[in-house]
Amino acid sequence: MDSAEPAAVPPILDAAADRLGETGVHRSLGLDDDLDGIELIQDIEAAFAIRFAEEDINKCVTVGDVFDLVAATLPKNKLGGSCATAMCFYRLRRALKARLHIELKPDTPIEELKVGSVRELYRIIEQDGGLRAPPKIISMWGCIALALAGAVPLALITLGTSWWLAAASALPAIAAYAAAPIRMPADVANFGDLVRRVTDRSIGSLQAKGARLRAPEAWSAFKGIVADHTVVPKDEIRADMLLLASAEATS
């Protein structure tokens, strides 16, 4: 695996003019409401195996504000340690070796990871590898089942059906949702892509097992997690970006 040093963490821009004055550049992550923000924070906490104080999170306005909280938890000893991406590569390869009869390399196409289904691949990553898999992309049928799980009980209650019968009516849709096919994110084209996504989402547990976690590695993983919650590509995420789209109008 490539062990080149990640790019340095960009400085946080303090002035509102610097935040909002760049034409054609994303000024915020575009999160619509507090719920989106809560899901992002929970994902960051899970990835880094840390917990933020609520009062600290409430003060965060920019991406850089949240990363500052992450940076405050980084190990004080910045020397030594294995490359997290390399560690993840070998752990995933070992977990998959029993199911595959090919030599896994970074450029191995994702289609060659034939272990039955994407759900089974995710099970291997999470249970056998002890790592966090990329976000699950639900199929159209899964989305329909999820919508029906809420719509059908609500419609029955509106028609006067008892609450317990209405609740029971959601069970088939919930079962269909659980069984619906899933796919990996579109940017996972080969085994190396999968390793990088899993590394970002498992950086805390990898660090606990001896992986190097300094500010540059943390910033790279942090951007990967943030990118899972926004349309802004990982490489375009900046520390000065606002978290909520609504903050643009008031800054």
Short mmCIF file of C-alpha atoms in Angstrom, two decimals:
data_model
loop_
_atom_site.label_atom_id
_atom_site.label_comp_id
_atom_site.label_asym_id
_atom_site.label_seq_id
_atom_site.Cartn_x
_atom_site.Cartn_y
_atom_site.Cartn_z
CA MET A 1 0.00 0.00 0.00
CA ASP A 2 1.06 3.56 -0.59
CA SER A 3 2.48 4.93 2.65
CA ALA A 4 3.04 8.50 1.48
CA GLU A 5 2.26 11.18 4.06
CA PRO A 6 -1.25 12.71 3.78
CA ALA A 7 -1.58 16.39 3.06
CA ALA A 8 -1.27 18.69 6.05
CA VAL A 9 -4.41 19.95 7.78
CA PRO A 10 -5.46 23.24 6.21
CA PRO A 11 -5.70 26.22 8.57
CA ILE A 12 -9.11 27.30 9.78
CA LEU A 13 -10.21 30.62 8.30
CA ASP A 14 -11.66 32.96 10.91
CA ALA A 15 -13.11 35.82 8.90
CA ALA A 16 -16.65 35.49 7.57
CA ALA A 17 -15.51 37.03 4.30
CA ASP A 18 -12.98 34.25 3.87
CA ARG A 19 -15.64 31.67 4.60
CA LEU A 20 -18.25 32.94 2.17
CA GLY A 21 -16.48 34.96 -0.48
CA GLU A 22 -15.17 32.20 -2.74
CA THR A 23 -17.23 32.09 -5.93
CA GLY A 24 -18.06 28.61 -7.18
CA VAL A 25 -16.81 26.88 -4.02
CA HIS A 26 -19.01 25.01 -1.55
CA ARG A 27 -19.57 27.27 1.45
CA SER A 28 -21.28 24.67 3.63
CA LEU A 29 -21.80 20.93 3.86
CA GLY A 30 -25.44 21.57 3.04
CA LEU A 31 -26.81 19.69 6.04
CA ASP A 32 -30.48 20.62 6.24
CA ASP A 33 -31.23 20.36 9.93
CA ASP A 34 -30.01 19.34 13.35
CA LEU A 35 -30.87 15.67 12.71
CA ASP A 36 -28.37 15.55 9.82
CA GLY A 37 -25.79 17.11 12.10
CA ILE A 38 -26.48 14.61 14.88
CA GLU A 39 -26.01 11.67 12.49
CA LEU A 40 -22.72 13.16 11.30
CA ILE A 41 -21.44 13.66 14.85
CA GLN A 42 -22.43 10.12 15.83
CA ASP A 43 -20.59 8.72 12.81
CA ILE A 44 -17.45 10.72 13.64
CA GLU A 45 -17.58 9.51 17.25
CA ALA A 46 -17.92 5.89 16.09
CA ALA A 47 -15.08 6.21 13.57
CA PHE A 48 -12.64 7.71 16.08
CA ALA A 49 -13.94 5.73 19.08
CA ILE A 50 -14.44 8.95 21.06
CA ARG A 51 -17.28 10.84 22.69
CA PHE A 52 -17.86 14.60 22.47
CA ALA A 53 -19.31 16.72 25.25
CA GLU A 54 -22.68 18.14 24.19
CA GLU A 55 -21.70 21.66 25.21
CA ASP A 56 -18.64 21.49 22.94
CA ILE A 57 -20.67 20.26 19.96
CA ASN A 58 -23.23 23.02 20.44
CA LYS A 59 -20.48 25.60 19.89
CA CYS A 60 -19.40 24.12 16.52
CA VAL A 61 -20.26 26.13 13.42
CA THR A 62 -17.67 24.96 10.88
CA VAL A 63 -16.13 21.67 9.85
CA GLY A 64 -12.90 22.88 11.43
CA ASP A 65 -14.64 23.44 14.77
CA VAL A 66 -15.59 19.76 14.90
CA PHE A 67 -12.16 18.62 13.78
CA ASP A 68 -10.59 20.68 16.56
CA LEU A 69 -12.52 18.49 19.03
CA VAL A 70 -11.18 15.38 17.30
CA ALA A 71 -7.63 16.75 17.27
CA ALA A 72 -7.81 17.35 21.02
CA THR A 73 -8.20 13.58 21.53
CA LEU A 74 -5.22 12.52 19.40
CA PRO A 75 -2.39 10.60 21.07
CA LYS A 76 0.31 12.83 22.50
CA ASN A 77 3.07 10.52 21.28
CA LYS A 78 3.20 11.22 17.54
CA LEU A 79 6.18 8.97 16.76
CA GLY A 80 6.06 5.41 15.48
CA GLY A 81 3.02 3.30 14.73
CA SER A 82 1.96 1.40 11.64
CA CYS A 83 0.22 2.88 8.62
CA ALA A 84 -3.52 2.58 9.30
CA THR A 85 -4.31 1.89 5.62
CA ALA A 86 -1.75 -0.90 5.44
CA MET A 87 -3.03 -2.41 8.68
CA CYS A 88 -6.59 -2.31 7.36
CA PHE A 89 -5.48 -3.88 4.06
CA TYR A 90 -3.92 -6.89 5.78
CA ARG A 91 -6.81 -7.33 8.22
CA LEU A 92 -9.38 -7.28 5.40
CA ARG A 93 -7.31 -9.57 3.21
CA ARG A 94 -6.99 -12.06 6.07
CA ALA A 95 -10.73 -11.94 6.79
CA LEU A 96 -11.59 -12.53 3.12
CA LYS A 97 -8.90 -15.12 2.41
CA ALA A 98 -11.01 -18.04 3.62
CA ARG A 99 -13.79 -17.17 1.14
CA LEU A 100 -11.81 -16.12 -1.92
CA HIS A 101 -9.40 -18.07 -4.09
CA ILE A 102 -7.61 -15.05 -5.53
CA GLU A 103 -4.65 -12.95 -4.45
CA LEU A 104 -6.14 -9.67 -3.28
CA LYS A 105 -4.29 -6.57 -4.43
CA PRO A 106 -5.24 -2.87 -4.22
CA ASP A 107 -6.30 -2.86 -7.88
CA THR A 108 -8.40 -6.05 -7.64
CA PRO A 109 -11.83 -5.09 -9.09
CA ILE A 110 -14.57 -5.06 -6.49
CA GLU A 111 -16.59 -7.45 -8.68
CA GLU A 112 -14.05 -10.18 -7.92
CA LEU A 113 -14.87 -10.11 -4.21
CA LYS A 114 -17.54 -12.74 -4.74
CA VAL A 115 -18.67 -13.78 -1.29
CA GLY A 116 -22.39 -14.15 -2.01
CA SER A 117 -23.75 -10.63 -1.61
CA VAL A 118 -22.79 -7.16 -0.46
CA ARG A 119 -24.51 -7.89 2.85
CA GLU A 120 -22.26 -10.91 3.34
CA LEU A 121 -19.19 -8.87 2.42
CA TYR A 122 -20.20 -6.28 5.03
CA ARG A 123 -20.72 -9.05 7.59
CA ILE A 124 -17.17 -10.28 6.95
CA ILE A 125 -15.77 -6.75 7.28
CA GLU A 126 -17.60 -6.07 10.52
CA GLN A 127 -17.67 -9.43 12.29
CA ASP A 128 -14.61 -11.26 10.97
CA GLY A 129 -12.44 -8.19 10.40
CA GLY A 130 -13.63 -6.18 13.40
CA LEU A 131 -13.90 -3.05 11.23
CA ARG A 132 -16.63 -0.60 10.17
CA ALA A 133 -17.96 -1.12 6.65
CA PRO A 134 -18.81 1.72 4.25
CA PRO A 135 -22.35 3.14 4.38
CA LYS A 136 -25.00 0.84 2.96
CA ILE A 137 -26.69 2.12 -0.20
CA ILE A 138 -30.24 0.78 -0.10
CA SER A 139 -31.87 -0.42 -3.33
CA MET A 140 -35.07 1.07 -4.72
CA TRP A 141 -37.06 -1.86 -3.31
CA GLY A 142 -35.54 -1.26 0.10
CA CYS A 143 -36.56 2.41 -0.04
CA ILE A 144 -40.12 1.45 -1.02
CA ALA A 145 -40.31 -1.05 1.85
CA LEU A 146 -39.03 1.56 4.31
CA ALA A 147 -41.65 4.05 3.12
CA LEU A 148 -44.41 1.45 3.45
CA ALA A 149 -43.28 0.57 6.98
CA GLY A 150 -44.36 4.05 8.03
CA ALA A 151 -47.16 4.78 5.61
CA VAL A 152 -49.25 1.63 6.05
CA PRO A 153 -49.64 1.84 9.87
CA LEU A 154 -50.40 5.56 9.63
CA ALA A 155 -53.09 4.93 7.02
CA LEU A 156 -54.67 2.18 9.12
CA ILE A 157 -54.73 4.37 12.24
CA THR A 158 -56.40 7.12 10.20
CA LEU A 159 -59.07 4.59 9.19
CA GLY A 160 -59.71 3.73 12.82
CA THR A 161 -57.74 0.48 13.09
CA SER A 162 -56.42 -0.37 16.55
CA TRP A 163 -52.84 0.73 17.21
CA TRP A 164 -51.54 -2.80 17.79
CA LEU A 165 -52.92 -4.07 14.47
CA ALA A 166 -51.54 -0.99 12.71
CA ALA A 167 -48.13 -1.58 14.28
CA ALA A 168 -48.21 -5.26 13.25
CA SER A 169 -48.97 -4.24 9.67
CA ALA A 170 -45.51 -2.68 9.43
CA LEU A 171 -43.73 -5.97 10.11
CA PRO A 172 -43.83 -7.32 6.51
CA ALA A 173 -42.42 -4.04 5.19
CA ILE A 174 -39.71 -4.02 7.86
CA ALA A 175 -38.80 -7.61 6.95
CA ALA A 176 -38.69 -6.69 3.26
CA TYR A 177 -36.44 -3.72 4.05
CA ALA A 178 -34.06 -5.93 6.06
CA ALA A 179 -33.85 -8.42 3.19
CA ALA A 180 -33.60 -5.87 0.37
CA PRO A 181 -30.34 -5.86 -1.62
CA ILE A 182 -27.75 -3.21 -0.82
CA ARG A 183 -24.79 -1.93 -2.78
CA MET A 184 -21.53 -0.25 -1.96
CA PRO A 185 -20.87 3.45 -2.60
CA ALA A 186 -20.25 4.25 -6.26
CA ASP A 187 -16.65 5.32 -5.62
CA VAL A 188 -15.63 1.83 -4.43
CA ALA A 189 -14.30 0.35 -7.68
CA ASN A 190 -11.54 -1.92 -6.37
CA PHE A 191 -10.18 -3.49 -3.21
CA GLY A 192 -7.94 -0.49 -2.55
CA ASP A 193 -10.97 1.83 -2.59
CA LEU A 194 -12.74 -0.46 -0.14
CA VAL A 195 -9.71 -0.48 2.16
CA ARG A 196 -9.52 3.33 2.16
CA ARG A 197 -13.23 3.67 2.98
CA VAL A 198 -12.99 1.10 5.78
CA THR A 199 -9.82 2.75 7.14
CA ASP A 200 -11.57 6.11 7.43
CA ARG A 201 -14.52 4.57 9.25
CA SER A 202 -12.36 2.44 11.56
CA ILE A 203 -9.50 4.81 12.33
CA GLY A 204 -10.09 4.78 16.09
CA SER A 205 -10.03 0.98 16.45
CA LEU A 206 -7.00 0.75 14.15
CA GLN A 207 -5.17 3.32 16.29
CA ALA A 208 -6.00 1.27 19.38
CA LYS A 209 -4.31 -1.69 17.69
CA GLY A 210 -1.13 0.28 16.96
CA ALA A 211 -1.85 2.33 13.85
CA ARG A 212 -0.34 5.80 13.53
CA LEU A 213 -2.85 8.60 14.12
CA ARG A 214 -1.45 12.09 13.86
CA ALA A 215 -3.24 15.20 12.68
CA PRO A 216 -2.76 14.51 8.94
CA GLU A 217 -4.10 10.94 9.20
CA ALA A 218 -6.95 12.12 11.41
CA TRP A 219 -7.88 14.93 9.00
CA SER A 220 -7.96 12.54 6.04
CA ALA A 221 -10.17 10.04 7.88
CA PHE A 222 -12.34 12.87 9.22
CA LYS A 223 -13.01 14.18 5.71
CA GLY A 224 -13.92 10.67 4.58
CA ILE A 225 -16.57 10.42 7.29
CA VAL A 226 -17.91 13.90 6.57
CA ALA A 227 -18.14 13.10 2.85
CA ASP A 228 -20.52 10.24 3.63
CA HIS A 229 -23.06 12.80 4.87
CA THR A 230 -22.87 15.42 2.13
CA VAL A 231 -22.72 15.80 -1.64
CA VAL A 232 -19.38 17.60 -1.27
CA PRO A 233 -16.52 15.28 -2.39
CA LYS A 234 -13.90 14.36 0.20
CA ASP A 235 -11.14 16.27 -1.60
CA GLU A 236 -13.24 19.47 -1.59
CA ILE A 237 -14.05 19.50 2.13
CA ARG A 238 -12.36 22.40 3.90
CA ALA A 239 -12.04 23.33 7.55
CA ASP A 240 -13.79 26.70 7.03
CA MET A 241 -16.97 25.21 5.57
CA LEU A 242 -20.17 25.76 7.54
CA LEU A 243 -21.91 22.68 8.87
CA LEU A 244 -25.53 23.69 8.22
CA ALA A 245 -26.84 25.20 5.00
CA SER A 246 -29.05 27.52 7.05
CA ALA A 247 -25.97 29.11 8.61
CA GLU A 248 -25.02 30.65 5.25
CA ALA A 249 -27.90 33.11 5.43
CA THR A 250 -26.99 34.30 8.92
CA SER A 251 -23.20 34.50 8.59
#
